[in-house]
C-alpha positions in Angstrom: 46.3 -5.6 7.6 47.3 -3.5 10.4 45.8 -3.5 13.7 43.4 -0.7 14.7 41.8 0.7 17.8 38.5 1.5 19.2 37.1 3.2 22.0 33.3 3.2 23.0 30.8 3.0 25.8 30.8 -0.9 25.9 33.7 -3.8 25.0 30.4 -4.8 22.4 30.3 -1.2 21.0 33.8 -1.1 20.3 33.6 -4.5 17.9 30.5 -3.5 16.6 32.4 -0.3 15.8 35.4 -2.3 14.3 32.8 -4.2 12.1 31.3 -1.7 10.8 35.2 0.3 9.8 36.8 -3.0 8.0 32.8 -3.9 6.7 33.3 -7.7 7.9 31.4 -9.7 10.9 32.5 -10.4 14.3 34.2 -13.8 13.5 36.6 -12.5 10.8 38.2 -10.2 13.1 41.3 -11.1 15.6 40.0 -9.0 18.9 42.0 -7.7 21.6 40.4 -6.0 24.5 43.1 -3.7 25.9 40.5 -2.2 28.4 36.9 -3.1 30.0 36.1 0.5 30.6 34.0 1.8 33.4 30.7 3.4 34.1 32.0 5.5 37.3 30.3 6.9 40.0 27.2 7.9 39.1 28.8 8.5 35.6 32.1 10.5 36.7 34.9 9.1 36.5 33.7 6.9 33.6 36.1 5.0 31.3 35.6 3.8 27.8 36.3 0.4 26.7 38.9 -0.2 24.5 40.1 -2.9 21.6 42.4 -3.5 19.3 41.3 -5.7 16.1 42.3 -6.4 12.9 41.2 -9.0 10.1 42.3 -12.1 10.0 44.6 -13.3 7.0 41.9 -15.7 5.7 38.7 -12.9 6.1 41.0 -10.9 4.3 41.8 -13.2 1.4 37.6 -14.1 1.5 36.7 -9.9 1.1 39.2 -9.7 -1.9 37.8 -12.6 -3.7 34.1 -11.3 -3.3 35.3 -7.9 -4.3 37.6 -9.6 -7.3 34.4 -11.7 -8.2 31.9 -8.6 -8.6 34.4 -6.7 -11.1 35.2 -10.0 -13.0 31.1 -10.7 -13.5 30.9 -7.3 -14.4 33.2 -7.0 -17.0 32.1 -10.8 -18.3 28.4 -9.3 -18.9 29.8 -5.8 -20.2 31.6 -8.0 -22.9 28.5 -10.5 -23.8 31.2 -13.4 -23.1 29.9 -16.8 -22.5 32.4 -17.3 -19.2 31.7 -19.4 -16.0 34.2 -19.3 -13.4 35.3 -21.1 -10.0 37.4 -19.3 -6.8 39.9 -21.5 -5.4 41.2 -19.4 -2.0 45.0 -20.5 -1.2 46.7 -19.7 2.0 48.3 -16.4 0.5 46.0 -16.0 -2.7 43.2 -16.0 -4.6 43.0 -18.0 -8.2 39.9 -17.7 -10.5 39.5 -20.3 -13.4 37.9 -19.8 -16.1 35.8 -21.8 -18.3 33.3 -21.8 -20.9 32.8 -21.1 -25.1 34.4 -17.6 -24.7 37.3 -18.2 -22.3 39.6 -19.6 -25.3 39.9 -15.8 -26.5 42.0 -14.9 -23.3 44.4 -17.5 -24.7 45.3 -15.8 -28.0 49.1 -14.4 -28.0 50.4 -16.1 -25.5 47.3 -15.1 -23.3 48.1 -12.0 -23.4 44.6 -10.7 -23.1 44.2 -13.2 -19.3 47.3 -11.2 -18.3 45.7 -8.0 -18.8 42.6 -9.3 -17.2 44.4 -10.3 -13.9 46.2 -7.2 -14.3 42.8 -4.8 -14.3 40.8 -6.7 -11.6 44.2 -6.7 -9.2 44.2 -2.9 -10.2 40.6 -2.3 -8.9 40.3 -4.6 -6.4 44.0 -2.7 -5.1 42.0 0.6 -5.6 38.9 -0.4 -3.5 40.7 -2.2 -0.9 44.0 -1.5 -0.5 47.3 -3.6 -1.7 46.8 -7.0 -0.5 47.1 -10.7 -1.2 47.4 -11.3 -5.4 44.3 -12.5 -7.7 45.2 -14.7 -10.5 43.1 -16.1 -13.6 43.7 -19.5 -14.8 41.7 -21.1 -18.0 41.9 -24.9 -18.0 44.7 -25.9 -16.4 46.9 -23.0 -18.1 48.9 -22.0 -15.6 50.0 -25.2 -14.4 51.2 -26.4 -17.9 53.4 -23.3 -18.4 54.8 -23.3 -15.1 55.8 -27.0 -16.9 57.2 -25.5 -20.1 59.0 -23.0 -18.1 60.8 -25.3 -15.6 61.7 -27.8 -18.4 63.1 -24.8 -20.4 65.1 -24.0 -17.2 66.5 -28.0 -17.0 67.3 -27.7 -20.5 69.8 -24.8 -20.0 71.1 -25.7 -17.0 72.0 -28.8 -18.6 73.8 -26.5 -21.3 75.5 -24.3 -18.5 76.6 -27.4 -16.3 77.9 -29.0 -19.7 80.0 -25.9 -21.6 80.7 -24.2 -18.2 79.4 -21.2 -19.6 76.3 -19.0 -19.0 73.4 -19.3 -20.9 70.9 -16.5 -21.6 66.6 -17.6 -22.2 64.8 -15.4 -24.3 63.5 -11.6 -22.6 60.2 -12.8 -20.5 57.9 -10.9 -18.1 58.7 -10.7 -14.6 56.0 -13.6 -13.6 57.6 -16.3 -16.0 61.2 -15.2 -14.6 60.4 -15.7 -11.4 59.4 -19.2 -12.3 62.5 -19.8 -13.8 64.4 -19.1 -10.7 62.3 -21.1 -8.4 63.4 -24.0 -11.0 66.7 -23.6 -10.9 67.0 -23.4 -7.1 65.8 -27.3 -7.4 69.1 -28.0 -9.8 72.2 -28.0 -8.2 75.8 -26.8 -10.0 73.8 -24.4 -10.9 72.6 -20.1 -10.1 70.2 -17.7 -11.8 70.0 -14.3 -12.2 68.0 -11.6 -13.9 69.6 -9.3 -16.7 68.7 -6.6 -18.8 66.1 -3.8 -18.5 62.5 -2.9 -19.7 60.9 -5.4 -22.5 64.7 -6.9 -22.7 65.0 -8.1 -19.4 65.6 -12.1 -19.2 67.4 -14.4 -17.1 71.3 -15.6 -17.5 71.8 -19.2 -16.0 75.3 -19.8 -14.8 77.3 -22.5 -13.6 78.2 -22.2 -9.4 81.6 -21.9 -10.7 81.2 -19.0 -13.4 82.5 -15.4 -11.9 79.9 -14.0 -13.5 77.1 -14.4 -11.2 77.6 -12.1 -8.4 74.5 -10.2 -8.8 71.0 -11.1 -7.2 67.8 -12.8 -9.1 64.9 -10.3 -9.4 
């Protein structure tokens, strides 16, 4: 988030001030005081104090998990689900997981219905606080076991590319599960990825280094 500044009376009033504006306490904010400020000569002459502040990464990732947490708990009681949930805050994320009777139902079509989930509370929690750090969902381990599948699926045809010397296309996949695919194949050497296709047929194309093919860049 960008740095903002503040004038007032005292250096105090000023980070009271910046509180109140970004709605966190004292001791999330990174404070800079770019000027005491004066009280002048029997008040001419005076000078406000003056700060810059802005809130730090980690207050920032704390506020959107509270925020994500209200509109998850509100749309778990609007639904009558029987959910329970636990926040894990990484260094440049948030990750809810969920678990309980009802949380199997996000899992149907290829959890379809936990990628719109993510999708609406990121959209809210975007709405209320700006674009910031990502929310993700995760029911019983989930995630990590398709980022699994995914990486073995890229081994598999990077084996095939390395071994006919020829590129070989995966199936069309959202943009999340490609990107996991090229974060695997950066770990296999003789080997490149890139993203073809457009819309609902986009997919990704492994090559061999060698191919001429593969002069475009992975997105």
């Amino acid at each position: 988030m960008m740095s903002e500044e503040f004038e007032a009376k005292t250096v105090e009033k000023a980070i009271e001030d910046a509180c109140k504006h970004f709605g966190v306490e004292k001791e999330d904010l990174n404070i800079e005081i770019l000027s005491q400020g004066s009280t002048g000569l029997f008040g001419i002459g005076a000078k406000k104090a003056r700060i810059k502040a802005s809130i730090k990464p980690e207050a920032i990732l704390k506020k959107r998990a509270e925020e994500a947490q209200r509109v998850l708990v509100k749309l778990i009681i609007s639904g009558d689900l029987e959910i329970n949930f636990s926040v894990e805050i990484n260094p440049d994320s948030v990750c809810f997981k969920l678990n309980g009777p009802d949380a199997k139902l996000f899992l149907a079509k290829e959890a379809a219905p936990l990628n719109a989930l993510q999708y609406l509370v990121n959209k809210i929690v975007a709405k209320r606080l700006g674009v910031g750090p990502k929310i993700t969902f995760d029911i019983e381990g989930l995630k990590k076991a398709k980022t699994q599948k995914l990486a073995g699926l890229a081994r598999k045809a990077a084996r095939e590319a390395i071994k006919t010397k020829k590129p070989v296309s995966l199936p069309p996949m959202p943009a999340g599960d490609r990107r996991q695919i090229h974060l695997a194949v950066k770990k296999i050497k003789g080997v490149i990825s890139r993203s073809k296709g457009e819309g609902l047929k986009r997919h990704v194309v492994i090559f061999p280094k060698s191919s001429r093919f593969s002069g475009q860049k992975p997105r």
